Amino acid sequence: MRIRIIIPVLNEANNLQELLPYLKKELANRGDIIVADGGSTDDSAAIAASHSVQFYASPRPGRAAQMNAAAAACPDCDAFYFVHADTRPPVG
């Protein structure tokens, strides 16, 4: 099963710095992570790159638009998991 974790962001560099290593460990190569950006002016893109996750600059701002665009970019994914940058999903 291929899972895509989608994180909608707008200036969430600090949260991404903590969240991305956690999610990568939990995902354990069963899918991928994409940061769907709505026009950040901070280091969100650089943080995503430093953790080797995809960064998608959404053509429209807004969480729904960002999440939908990132999901549409993966037609062969079996499941999507949407998580906000300021949350930490439970282990497992």
XYZ file of C-alpha atoms in Angstrom:
92
model
C 0.000 0.000 0.000
C 1.396 3.375 -1.003
C 0.564 6.170 1.427
C 1.017 9.866 0.825
C 1.192 12.154 3.830
C 0.170 15.680 2.871
C 1.055 18.619 5.086
C -0.556 21.952 4.148
C 1.659 24.809 5.319
C 1.979 28.556 5.429
C 5.105 29.696 7.265
C 5.484 26.504 9.304
C 9.279 26.071 9.165
C 9.646 25.615 12.919
C 6.932 22.970 13.092
C 8.232 21.174 9.998
C 11.680 20.907 11.558
C 10.177 18.724 14.300
C 7.390 16.999 12.379
C 9.225 15.723 9.298
C 11.753 13.446 11.068
C 8.924 12.013 13.172
C 6.740 11.280 10.142
C 9.588 9.819 8.100
C 10.344 7.380 10.907
C 6.680 6.395 11.250
C 6.179 6.062 7.490
C 9.174 3.728 7.198
C 9.400 3.801 3.389
C 5.738 2.844 2.869
C 5.006 5.998 0.935
C 5.989 9.609 0.703
C 5.519 12.978 2.306
C 4.624 16.157 0.496
C 4.621 19.639 1.957
C 1.868 21.591 0.171
C 2.749 25.257 0.516
C 0.356 28.173 0.256
C 2.934 30.935 -0.225
C 5.298 30.755 2.738
C 7.889 33.473 3.201
C 9.921 31.558 5.779
C 12.260 28.571 5.371
C 9.504 25.972 4.830
C 10.854 24.978 1.405
C 14.417 24.694 2.696
C 13.309 22.586 5.664
C 11.409 20.218 3.357
C 14.471 19.919 1.116
C 16.776 19.283 4.067
C 14.585 16.313 5.054
C 14.330 15.033 1.467
C 10.568 15.404 1.200
C 8.629 16.785 -1.723
C 7.654 20.452 -1.717
C 4.668 21.553 -3.754
C 3.971 25.260 -4.241
C 0.211 25.386 -4.578
C -1.073 27.714 -7.296
C -3.806 28.828 -4.878
C -3.451 29.514 -1.163
C -5.803 27.954 1.349
C -5.620 24.588 3.069
C -8.293 22.903 0.986
C -6.742 24.021 -2.307
C -3.278 22.986 -1.141
C -4.403 19.553 0.031
C -6.504 18.850 -3.071
C -3.714 19.857 -5.453
C -1.160 17.693 -3.640
C -3.528 14.710 -3.633
C -4.280 15.110 -7.338
C -0.550 14.928 -8.057
C -0.500 11.297 -6.893
C -3.107 9.294 -8.840
C -1.486 5.965 -7.952
C -1.527 6.472 -4.168
C -3.686 4.052 -2.211
C -4.292 6.305 0.781
C -3.835 9.902 1.798
C -3.133 11.114 5.306
C -3.549 14.814 5.897
C -1.770 16.278 8.904
C -1.227 19.838 10.035
C 2.319 20.904 10.794
C 1.532 21.754 14.410
C 0.213 18.271 15.262
C 1.937 14.997 16.108
C 0.001 11.886 15.122
C 0.106 8.965 17.525
C 2.907 6.455 17.152
C 2.035 3.592 14.831
